[in-house]
Coordinates of C-alpha atoms in Angstrom, one line a residue:
Chain A
X1 CA 0.0 0.0 0.0
X2 CA 2.4 2.7 -1.1
X3 CA -0.2 5.5 -1.1
X4 CA -1.9 4.8 2.2
X5 CA -0.5 6.5 5.3
X6 CA 1.2 4.5 8.0
X7 CA -1.1 3.0 10.7
X8 CA 0.9 4.6 13.4
X9 CA 3.6 7.3 13.1
X10 CA 5.5 8.3 16.3
X11 CA 7.9 11.2 16.2
X12 CA 10.3 12.2 19.0
X13 CA 8.3 10.5 21.8
X14 CA 9.8 10.7 25.3
X15 CA 8.0 9.3 28.3
X16 CA 9.2 9.4 31.9
X17 CA 7.9 8.1 35.2
X18 CA 8.7 10.7 37.7
X19 CA 12.2 11.8 36.7
X20 CA 13.3 8.5 35.1
X21 CA 12.9 8.3 31.3
X22 CA 11.3 5.1 30.1
X23 CA 11.3 6.0 26.4
X24 CA 13.7 8.4 24.9
X25 CA 13.1 10.3 21.6
X26 CA 11.4 7.4 19.9
X27 CA 10.6 7.6 16.2
X28 CA 8.6 4.7 14.8
X29 CA 6.3 4.0 11.8
X30 CA 4.1 1.0 11.7
X31 CA 2.7 0.1 8.3
X32 CA -0.9 -0.8 7.7
X33 CA -1.8 -4.5 7.6
X34 CA 1.2 -5.9 9.4
X35 CA 1.3 -8.1 12.4
X36 CA 4.1 -6.6 14.5
X37 CA 5.8 -7.9 17.6
X38 CA 7.2 -5.4 20.1
X39 CA 10.1 -7.1 21.9
X40 CA 12.6 -6.0 24.5
X41 CA 13.8 -6.8 28.1
X42 CA 11.7 -6.2 31.2
X43 CA 11.4 -2.5 31.9
X44 CA 12.4 -1.6 28.3
X45 CA 9.2 0.4 27.8
X46 CA 7.2 -1.9 25.6
X47 CA 3.9 -1.5 27.4
X48 CA 4.7 2.2 28.0
X49 CA 5.1 2.6 24.2
X50 CA 1.6 1.3 23.6
X51 CA 0.2 3.3 26.5
X52 CA 1.9 6.5 25.4
X53 CA 0.4 6.2 21.9
X54 CA -3.0 5.6 23.4
X55 CA -2.6 8.7 25.6
X56 CA -2.9 6.6 28.8
X57 CA 0.5 7.7 30.1
X58 CA 1.5 11.4 29.6
X59 CA 4.1 12.2 26.9
X60 CA 7.0 14.4 27.9
X61 CA 7.5 15.2 24.3
X62 CA 6.5 13.9 20.9
X63 CA 3.7 13.5 18.5
X64 CA 1.6 10.5 17.4
X65 CA -0.4 10.2 14.2
X66 CA -3.0 7.5 13.5
X67 CA -3.7 6.7 9.9
X68 CA -2.2 10.0 8.8
X69 CA -4.2 12.2 11.2
X70 CA -3.5 13.6 14.6
X71 CA -4.1 11.1 17.4
X72 CA -7.0 13.0 19.0
X73 CA -8.9 13.0 15.7
X74 CA -8.4 9.3 15.1
X75 CA -8.1 7.7 18.6
X76 CA -11.2 5.5 18.0
X77 CA -9.2 3.8 15.3
X78 CA -7.2 1.8 17.8
X79 CA -8.6 -1.1 19.8
X80 CA -6.7 -2.0 23.0
X81 CA -6.2 -5.2 24.9
X82 CA -4.5 -4.3 28.3
X83 CA -2.5 -6.9 30.3
X84 CA -5.0 -9.4 31.7
X85 CA -3.6 -9.0 35.2
X86 CA -4.3 -5.2 35.2
X87 CA -7.9 -5.6 36.3
X88 CA -9.7 -7.3 39.2
X89 CA -11.5 -10.3 37.8
X90 CA -13.7 -10.5 40.9
X91 CA -15.5 -7.4 39.7
X92 CA -19.3 -8.1 39.7
X93 CA -20.2 -8.3 36.0
X94 CA -20.9 -10.9 33.3
X95 CA -18.8 -11.7 30.2
X96 CA -21.3 -10.1 27.9
X97 CA -21.2 -6.8 30.0
X98 CA -17.4 -6.9 29.9
X99 CA -17.5 -7.2 26.1
X100 CA -20.1 -4.4 25.8
X101 CA -17.5 -2.1 27.4
X102 CA -15.8 -2.1 24.0
X103 CA -18.7 0.0 22.7
X104 CA -18.5 2.7 25.4
X105 CA -15.9 4.8 23.6
X106 CA -18.0 5.1 20.5
X107 CA -21.2 5.7 22.5
X108 CA -19.7 8.8 24.2
X109 CA -20.9 10.3 27.4
X110 CA -24.2 9.3 29.1
X111 CA -25.5 7.1 26.2
X112 CA -26.2 3.5 27.3
X113 CA -25.5 0.5 25.2
X114 CA -28.7 -0.8 23.5
X115 CA -29.7 -3.7 21.2
X116 CA -27.1 -3.0 18.5
X117 CA -24.3 -3.0 21.1
X118 CA -25.6 -6.2 22.5
X119 CA -25.7 -8.0 19.2
X120 CA -22.3 -6.7 18.3
X121 CA -20.9 -8.0 21.5
X122 CA -22.5 -11.4 21.1
X123 CA -21.1 -11.6 17.6
X124 CA -17.6 -10.8 19.0
X125 CA -18.0 -13.6 21.6
X126 CA -18.9 -15.9 18.8
X127 CA -15.8 -15.0 16.9
X128 CA -13.6 -15.8 20.0
X129 CA -15.6 -19.0 20.8
X130 CA -16.9 -17.6 24.0
X131 CA -20.6 -17.3 23.2
X132 CA -21.6 -20.0 25.7
X133 CA -20.0 -17.9 28.4
X134 CA -21.9 -14.7 27.7
X135 CA -23.9 -14.8 31.0
X136 CA -21.1 -16.2 33.1
X137 CA -19.5 -14.2 35.9
X138 CA -16.1 -13.0 34.7
X139 CA -14.6 -14.3 38.0
X140 CA -15.4 -17.8 36.9
X141 CA -13.3 -17.7 33.7
X142 CA -10.0 -19.5 33.3
X143 CA -6.9 -17.4 32.2
X144 CA -7.3 -18.3 28.6
X145 CA -11.1 -17.5 28.7
X146 CA -10.3 -14.1 30.3
X147 CA -7.9 -13.3 27.5
X148 CA -10.6 -14.3 24.9
X149 CA -13.1 -12.0 26.6
X150 CA -10.6 -9.2 26.5
X151 CA -10.0 -9.8 22.8
X152 CA -13.7 -9.8 22.2
X153 CA -14.0 -6.5 24.0
X154 CA -11.3 -5.0 21.7
X155 CA -13.0 -6.6 18.7
X156 CA -16.3 -4.8 19.3
X157 CA -14.3 -1.6 19.2
X158 CA -14.3 -2.4 15.5
X159 CA -11.0 -0.6 14.9
X160 CA -8.6 -1.0 12.0
X161 CA -5.7 -1.1 14.4
X162 CA -5.2 -3.3 17.5
X163 CA -2.8 -3.0 20.4
X164 CA -2.3 -6.0 22.5
X165 CA -0.2 -6.0 25.7
X166 CA 1.2 -9.5 26.4
X167 CA -1.8 -11.4 25.3
X168 CA 0.0 -14.7 25.8
X169 CA 1.2 -14.2 29.3
X170 CA 0.1 -17.2 31.4
X171 CA -2.3 -18.7 29.0
X172 CA -2.1 -22.4 28.0
X173 CA -0.6 -23.5 24.7
X174 CA -4.0 -24.4 23.1
X175 CA -5.3 -20.9 23.9
X176 CA -2.2 -19.3 22.6
X177 CA -2.5 -21.1 19.3
X178 CA -6.2 -20.3 19.0
X179 CA -5.5 -16.6 19.7
X180 CA -2.7 -16.3 17.2
X181 CA -4.9 -17.9 14.6
X182 CA -7.7 -15.4 15.2
X183 CA -5.2 -12.5 15.2
X184 CA -3.8 -13.7 11.9
X185 CA -7.3 -13.9 10.5
X186 CA -7.8 -10.2 11.5
X187 CA -4.5 -9.3 9.9
X188 CA -5.6 -11.1 6.7
X189 CA -8.7 -8.9 6.8
X190 CA -6.4 -5.9 6.6
X191 CA -6.2 -5.0 10.3
X192 CA -2.9 -3.8 11.8
X193 CA -1.9 -5.7 14.9
X194 CA 0.7 -4.7 17.3
X195 CA 1.6 -7.1 20.1
X196 CA 3.9 -6.7 23.1
X197 CA 5.5 -10.1 23.2
X198 CA 8.1 -11.9 25.4
X199 CA 8.9 -15.2 23.8
X200 CA 11.6 -14.8 21.2
X201 CA 11.2 -18.4 20.0
X202 CA 7.8 -17.8 18.5
X203 CA 8.6 -14.5 16.8
X204 CA 9.1 -15.8 13.3
X205 CA 6.0 -18.0 13.5
X206 CA 3.7 -15.2 14.7
X207 CA 4.8 -11.9 13.2
X208 CA 5.6 -10.3 9.9
X209 CA 7.5 -7.4 11.5
X210 CA 9.2 -6.6 14.7
X211 CA 10.2 -3.7 16.8
X212 CA 13.1 -4.0 19.2
X213 CA 12.7 -1.7 22.1
X214 CA 15.1 -0.8 24.9
X215 CA 14.3 2.8 26.0
X216 CA 14.8 3.7 22.3
X217 CA 14.0 1.8 19.2
X218 CA 16.9 -0.5 18.4
X219 CA 15.4 -1.7 15.1
X220 CA 12.0 -1.9 13.4
X221 CA 11.0 -3.6 10.2
X222 CA 10.4 -7.0 8.6
X223 CA 11.6 -10.1 10.4
X224 CA 14.3 -10.7 7.8
X225 CA 16.0 -7.4 8.6
X226 CA 15.2 -6.6 12.2
X227 CA 15.2 -9.9 13.9
X228 CA 18.9 -10.6 13.8
X229 CA 21.2 -11.8 16.5
X230 CA 23.3 -8.7 16.4
X231 CA 20.3 -6.4 17.0
X232 CA 18.9 -8.7 19.7
X233 CA 22.3 -8.6 21.5
X234 CA 22.0 -4.8 21.3
X235 CA 18.5 -4.8 22.6
X236 CA 19.1 -7.2 25.5
X237 CA 22.5 -5.7 26.3
X238 CA 24.6 -8.8 25.7
X239 CA 24.5 -12.5 25.8
X240 CA 21.7 -13.6 23.6
X241 CA 23.6 -16.0 21.4
X242 CA 22.4 -17.7 18.4
X243 CA 19.0 -16.2 18.3
X244 CA 17.3 -14.5 15.5
X245 CA 16.5 -15.3 11.9
X246 CA 19.9 -16.7 11.1
X247 CA 19.9 -19.6 13.4
X248 CA 16.9 -21.5 12.0
X249 CA 14.7 -22.0 14.9
X250 CA 11.7 -20.7 13.2
X251 CA 9.7 -23.7 14.1
X252 CA 10.8 -24.2 17.6
X253 CA 7.6 -24.2 19.6
X254 CA 9.3 -23.6 22.9
X255 CA 8.0 -21.1 25.3
X256 CA 10.6 -19.7 27.7
X257 CA 9.9 -17.5 30.6
X258 CA 13.0 -15.5 29.8
X259 CA 14.1 -14.6 26.4
X260 CA 17.5 -16.3 26.4
X261 CA 17.8 -18.4 23.3
X262 CA 21.1 -20.1 24.3
X263 CA 19.0 -22.8 25.9
X264 CA 17.2 -23.4 22.6
X265 CA 20.4 -23.7 20.7
X266 CA 21.4 -26.7 22.8
X267 CA 18.3 -28.6 22.0
X268 CA 16.7 -27.1 18.8
X269 CA 14.3 -30.0 18.5
X270 CA 13.1 -29.8 22.1
X271 CA 9.5 -31.0 22.6
X272 CA 7.0 -28.2 22.8
X273 CA 5.7 -28.6 26.3
X274 CA 7.2 -26.1 28.7
X275 CA 5.4 -24.5 31.6
X276 CA 4.9 -20.8 31.4
X277 CA 5.6 -18.2 33.9
Chain B
X1 CA -43.5 1.4 68.0
X2 CA -46.7 2.9 66.7
X3 CA -46.2 6.1 68.6
X4 CA -42.8 6.2 66.9
X5 CA -44.2 6.7 63.5
X6 CA -46.8 9.1 64.6
X7 CA -44.2 11.2 66.4
X8 CA -43.2 14.0 64.1
X9 CA -39.6 14.3 65.3
X10 CA -39.0 10.6 65.2
X11 CA -40.4 10.3 61.7
X12 CA -38.0 12.9 60.6
X13 CA -35.1 11.1 62.2
X14 CA -36.2 7.7 60.7
X15 CA -36.5 9.1 57.2
X16 CA -33.2 11.0 57.5
X17 CA -31.1 8.1 58.7
X18 CA -32.7 5.6 56.3
X19 CA -32.0 8.0 53.5
X20 CA -28.4 8.5 54.6
X21 CA -27.9 4.7 54.8
X22 CA -29.4 4.2 51.3
X23 CA -27.2 6.9 49.7
X24 CA -24.0 5.9 51.4
X25 CA -24.7 2.3 50.8
X26 CA -25.2 2.8 47.0
X27 CA -22.2 5.2 46.7
X28 CA -20.1 3.0 48.9
X29 CA -20.2 0.2 46.3
X30 CA -17.8 2.1 44.1
X31 CA -15.5 2.9 47.0
X32 CA -15.6 -0.8 47.9
X33 CA -14.8 -1.9 44.4
X34 CA -12.1 0.6 43.9
X35 CA -10.6 -0.3 47.3
X36 CA -10.9 3.3 48.5
X37 CA -12.3 2.6 52.0
X38 CA -9.3 4.3 53.5
X39 CA -9.9 7.4 51.4
X40 CA -13.5 7.4 52.7
X41 CA -12.3 7.2 56.3
X42 CA -9.9 10.1 55.8
X43 CA -12.8 12.2 54.4
X44 CA -15.1 11.3 57.2
X45 CA -12.5 12.1 60.0
X46 CA -11.3 15.2 58.2
X47 CA -14.8 16.6 58.0
X48 CA -14.7 17.3 61.8
X49 CA -12.3 20.2 61.1
X50 CA -14.6 21.7 58.6
X51 CA -17.6 21.3 61.0
X52 CA -15.7 23.1 63.7
X53 CA -14.4 25.9 61.5
X54 CA -17.9 26.6 60.1
X55 CA -19.4 26.3 63.6
X56 CA -17.0 28.9 64.9
X57 CA -17.4 31.1 61.9
X58 CA -21.2 31.1 62.4
X59 CA -20.5 32.1 66.0
X60 CA -18.3 35.0 65.0
X61 CA -20.9 36.2 62.5
X62 CA -24.1 35.8 64.4
X63 CA -22.9 35.5 68.0
X64 CA -24.3 31.9 68.3
X65 CA -22.7 28.8 66.9
X66 CA -25.0 27.0 64.4
X67 CA -25.4 23.3 64.4
X68 CA -27.7 23.3 61.4
X69 CA -26.6 20.9 58.7
X70 CA -27.2 23.6 56.2
X71 CA -24.2 25.4 57.7
X72 CA -22.1 22.4 58.8
X73 CA -22.3 20.2 55.7
X74 CA -20.7 22.7 53.4
X75 CA -17.8 22.9 55.9
X76 CA -17.5 19.1 56.1
X77 CA -17.6 19.0 52.3
X78 CA -14.8 21.5 52.0
X79 CA -12.6 19.8 54.6
X80 CA -13.2 16.4 53.0
X81 CA -12.3 17.7 49.6
X82 CA -9.3 19.7 51.0
X83 CA -7.9 16.5 52.6
X84 CA -8.1 14.7 49.3
X85 CA -6.5 17.4 47.3
X86 CA -3.7 17.7 49.8
X87 CA -3.2 14.0 49.7
X88 CA -3.0 14.1 45.9
X89 CA -0.5 16.9 46.1
X90 CA 1.7 15.0 48.6
X91 CA 1.6 12.0 46.4
X92 CA 2.7 13.8 43.3
X93 CA 5.4 15.8 45.0
X94 CA 6.9 13.4 47.5
X95 CA 7.8 9.7 47.5
X96 CA 5.3 8.9 50.3
X97 CA 3.1 5.9 49.6
X98 CA -0.7 6.4 49.3
X99 CA -1.6 4.7 52.6
X100 CA 1.0 6.8 54.5
X101 CA -0.1 10.0 52.9
X102 CA -3.7 9.2 53.8
X103 CA -2.7 8.3 57.4
X104 CA -0.8 11.6 57.8
X105 CA -3.8 13.6 56.4
X106 CA -6.2 11.9 58.7
X107 CA -4.1 12.6 61.7
X108 CA -3.6 16.3 60.7
X109 CA -7.3 17.1 59.9
X110 CA -8.9 15.0 62.7
X111 CA -6.3 16.1 65.2
X112 CA -7.0 19.7 64.4
X113 CA -10.7 19.1 64.5
X114 CA -10.5 17.5 68.0
X115 CA -8.3 20.4 69.2
X116 CA -10.8 23.0 68.0
X117 CA -13.7 20.9 69.6
X118 CA -12.0 20.8 73.0
X119 CA -11.0 24.4 72.9
X120 CA -14.5 25.5 71.9
X121 CA -16.0 23.5 74.8
X122 CA -13.7 25.0 77.4
X123 CA -13.4 28.5 76.0
X124 CA -14.3 31.4 78.3
X125 CA -16.4 33.3 77.8
X126 CA -18.9 30.7 76.9
X127 CA -19.6 30.1 73.2
X128 CA -23.4 29.8 72.8
X129 CA -24.5 26.7 70.9
X130 CA -21.5 24.6 71.9
X131 CA -23.6 22.0 73.7
X132 CA -23.9 18.7 71.7
X133 CA -20.9 19.5 69.5
X134 CA -19.2 16.3 70.8
X135 CA -22.1 14.3 69.2
X136 CA -20.5 14.8 65.8
X137 CA -17.9 12.2 66.9
X138 CA -20.4 9.3 67.3
X139 CA -23.6 10.7 66.0
X140 CA -26.9 11.8 67.5
X141 CA -29.7 11.3 65.0
X142 CA -32.3 12.8 67.4
X143 CA -30.8 16.2 66.8
X144 CA -32.1 16.1 63.2
X145 CA -34.4 19.0 62.2
X146 CA -36.7 19.4 59.2
X147 CA -34.1 21.6 57.5
X148 CA -31.4 19.1 58.1
X149 CA -33.7 16.5 56.5
X150 CA -34.1 18.7 53.5
X151 CA -30.3 19.2 53.2
X152 CA -29.7 15.4 53.4
X153 CA -32.5 14.7 50.9
X154 CA -31.3 17.2 48.3
X155 CA -27.7 16.1 48.5
X156 CA -28.7 12.5 48.5
X157 CA -30.9 12.7 45.4
X158 CA -28.2 14.7 43.6
X159 CA -25.5 12.1 44.3
X160 CA -27.8 9.2 43.2
X161 CA -28.7 11.2 40.0
X162 CA -25.0 11.7 39.1
X163 CA -24.4 8.0 39.7
X164 CA -27.2 6.9 37.5
X165 CA -26.4 9.5 34.8
X166 CA -22.7 8.4 34.6
X167 CA -23.4 4.7 35.3
X168 CA -21.7 3.4 32.2
X169 CA -18.6 5.6 32.8
X170 CA -18.5 4.7 36.5
X171 CA -18.7 1.0 35.8
X172 CA -16.0 1.0 33.1
X173 CA -13.6 3.3 35.1
X174 CA -14.0 1.2 38.2
X175 CA -13.3 -2.1 36.4
X176 CA -10.6 -1.0 34.0
X177 CA -9.4 2.6 34.2
X178 CA -6.6 2.2 31.7
X179 CA -9.0 0.8 29.1
X180 CA -11.5 3.6 29.9
X181 CA -8.8 6.2 29.2
X182 CA -7.7 4.4 26.0
X183 CA -11.2 4.8 24.6
X184 CA -11.0 8.6 25.0
X185 CA -13.2 9.0 28.0
X186 CA -12.1 11.9 30.2
X187 CA -11.2 9.7 33.2
X188 CA -10.1 12.6 35.4
X189 CA -13.7 13.9 35.2
X190 CA -15.1 10.4 36.0
X191 CA -12.7 10.1 38.9
X192 CA -13.5 13.6 40.2
X193 CA -17.3 13.0 40.1
X194 CA -16.9 9.6 41.8
X195 CA -14.9 11.1 44.6
X196 CA -17.3 14.0 44.9
X197 CA -20.4 11.8 45.4
X198 CA -18.4 9.6 47.8
X199 CA -17.6 12.7 49.9
X200 CA -21.3 13.8 49.7
X201 CA -22.4 10.3 50.7
X202 CA -20.1 10.6 53.8
X203 CA -20.8 14.1 55.0
X204 CA -24.6 13.7 55.0
X205 CA -24.0 11.2 57.8
X206 CA -21.9 13.3 60.1
X207 CA -24.7 14.2 62.4
X208 CA -26.5 10.9 62.6
X209 CA -23.6 8.5 62.4
X210 CA -20.7 10.7 63.4
X211 CA -17.3 11.2 61.8
X212 CA -15.6 8.3 63.5
X213 CA -17.9 5.5 62.3
X214 CA -19.3 6.9 59.1
X215 CA -16.9 4.8 57.0
X216 CA -18.7 1.7 58.3
X217 CA -22.0 2.8 56.7
X218 CA -20.2 3.4 53.5
X219 CA -18.4 0.1 53.1
X220 CA -20.3 -2.5 55.2
X221 CA -23.6 -2.5 53.2
X222 CA -21.5 -2.7 50.0
X223 CA -19.5 -5.7 51.3
X224 CA -22.7 -7.4 52.4
X225 CA -24.4 -6.8 49.0
X226 CA -21.4 -8.2 47.1
X227 CA -21.9 -11.5 48.9
X228 CA -25.3 -12.0 47.4
X229 CA -24.9 -11.0 43.8
X230 CA -22.5 -10.8 40.8
X231 CA -24.1 -7.9 39.0
X232 CA -23.1 -4.3 39.7
X233 CA -26.6 -3.0 39.4
X234 CA -28.1 -5.5 41.8
X235 CA -25.2 -4.9 44.1
X236 CA -25.8 -1.2 44.3
X237 CA -29.5 -1.6 44.8
X238 CA -29.0 -4.2 47.5
X239 CA -26.4 -2.0 49.2
X240 CA -28.9 0.9 49.2
X241 CA -31.6 -1.3 50.8
X242 CA -29.1 -2.7 53.4
X243 CA -27.9 0.8 54.2
X244 CA -31.4 2.1 54.5
X245 CA -32.3 -0.7 56.9
X246 CA -29.2 -0.1 59.0
X247 CA -29.8 3.6 59.2
X248 CA -33.5 3.3 59.9
X249 CA -33.4 0.4 62.3
X250 CA -30.3 1.8 64.0
X251 CA -32.0 5.2 64.7
X252 CA -35.1 3.5 66.1
X253 CA -33.1 1.3 68.3
X254 CA -30.9 4.1 69.7
X255 CA -34.0 6.2 70.2
X256 CA -35.5 3.5 72.4
X257 CA -32.5 3.7 74.8
X258 CA -31.9 7.2 76.0
X259 CA -28.5 8.8 75.5
X260 CA -27.0 6.1 73.4
X261 CA -25.1 7.6 70.4
X262 CA -26.7 6.6 67.1
X263 CA -23.5 5.8 65.2
X264 CA -22.5 2.7 67.1
X265 CA -26.0 1.3 67.0
X266 CA -26.3 1.8 63.3
X267 CA -22.9 0.2 62.8
X268 CA -23.9 -2.8 65.0
X269 CA -26.9 -3.4 62.8
X270 CA -24.8 -3.1 59.7
X271 CA -22.3 -5.6 61.2
X272 CA -25.1 -8.1 62.0
X273 CA -26.3 -7.9 58.4
X274 CA -22.7 -8.4 57.2
X275 CA -22.2 -11.4 59.4
X276 CA -25.4 -13.0 58.1
X277 CA -24.3 -12.2 54.5
X278 CA -20.9 -13.6 55.1
X279 CA -22.2 -16.9 56.4
X280 CA -25.4 -17.5 54.5
X281 CA -25.0 -16.1 51.0
X282 CA -25.2 -18.6 48.2
X283 CA -21.9 -19.3 46.4
X284 CA -19.7 -16.8 48.3
X285 CA -21.0 -17.5 51.8
X286 CA -18.9 -19.4 54.3
X287 CA -21.5 -22.2 54.6
X288 CA -21.9 -22.6 50.8
X289 CA -18.2 -22.8 50.4
X290 CA -17.8 -25.2 53.2
X291 CA -20.4 -27.5 51.7
X292 CA -18.7 -27.3 48.3
X293 CA -15.4 -28.1 49.9
X294 CA -16.8 -31.2 51.8
X295 CA -18.3 -32.5 48.5
X296 CA -15.0 -32.2 46.8
X297 CA -13.2 -34.0 49.7
X298 CA -15.8 -36.8 49.6
X299 CA -15.5 -37.3 45.8
X300 CA -11.7 -37.2 46.2
X301 CA -11.9 -39.9 48.8
X302 CA -14.2 -42.0 46.5
X303 CA -11.8 -41.5 43.6
X304 CA -8.9 -42.6 45.8
X305 CA -10.8 -45.6 47.0
X306 CA -11.6 -46.5 43.4
X307 CA -7.9 -46.5 42.6
X308 CA -7.0 -49.0 45.3

């Protein structure tokens, strides 16, 4: 799409918590229709990057454009899936009501969701195979089901761009596979999907493009150019040996709690079952 | 009991305390779900300073201290809001943790309030109207007048109206503030309105329940209601009913014993309701959970026996 504007354009973004900078002078463009992984060590500012674009954490400096327009004019174009652990799942509400919350932004102040919002939400639950849970208390869901409910809530936002903050943290392997399949379907429908991700071994399976973050953008682009061991070393500040596109572990289905690929290199054909953090 | 409802004063008191309980019960659900009980307690205690300042101001202006809620509630509101704003300032300018900042604020405002109260009571020459000021600590519903009832009624209806109007925003912001902000809702406004109606829900109870125990009427009905339901709407309605029962029943009970402060009696009724909810509620109740656990143990034993 040479003529269409980038999905997200970030210029000179700096974010600080108190007096500690988390992101420093970040420039980044995310093309439309890609499935992009955002990768970096803990505390590198991955989540903060998404939150700063969404206006959830204040920017010290910098501008954000969404689909070629200023963020404020186009903020409804981004659907958001926060970290699952960021909310209290004991909150008294049903799965259907949770999903309906995705329509609140478009409804604006004071207007209540009606029949249209309900049918949209039920359709979203259908898509994420959660229809049978519509009337269930959210506190009764498993981790994977919670994640699907969150995805359904973002889906009813009906946005061309989606931000997901660690959607695979502590979900089982089956759920992870189902979620990635659904996300790829969305990508194939032309949506832009940006995912904060921890597991370096699945990058080549899941994403078309990657952004390496550590306070600044180390690299951003297609897997072939940005997911190299040299750039990863730079991102993680050292000993990530034999990881990246060169080493041929594209199919390794391992899930590691820490992104150190040296383990993988010792047993490239390791069986897929590893417990998650 | 019959004579209670025919008695004009007692009817005023009953309506007032039931209304206070209903409003603070409903509003308290959001404080409960947002884990802001401590904030509520700081507001309640801090309001004593506002009460004293406005009482003394009315003495300086008219020559007699006023104990009308029309005068004292604005003072309590101001002090409550001031304590919250100061807490917010401390949190953004120092490295103090929220609970410490709130603790410090409670100590400063309540301490100053108590100091002014004691000074007023012992001041010479005598300050007219000072008798009964100490009732603001533990509540004396019998002191309620018709104009007090109006004040409570108007503020109560306003808070409930704000809550119903902003229901969807309150719900989303309470559950997931980050997501709420990402959708473009002005969350600082939602937060401000929620805090404001919480402060109102607290200060309308200063006369009947007292500043020391008011927090219980905010949080206990909400905690009880949560036991019985998994829907926010039902929870708020139940908490309002529970709060109304506690306020009304508490004031009748305390009126039947002379010279017993209303606050402790209301809180005891609320505690009894809470104890019942904690044990008997389906699903979340202690007994229901015990039965479920026993069933599990039994089937585990059967399964183990089958293995052997």
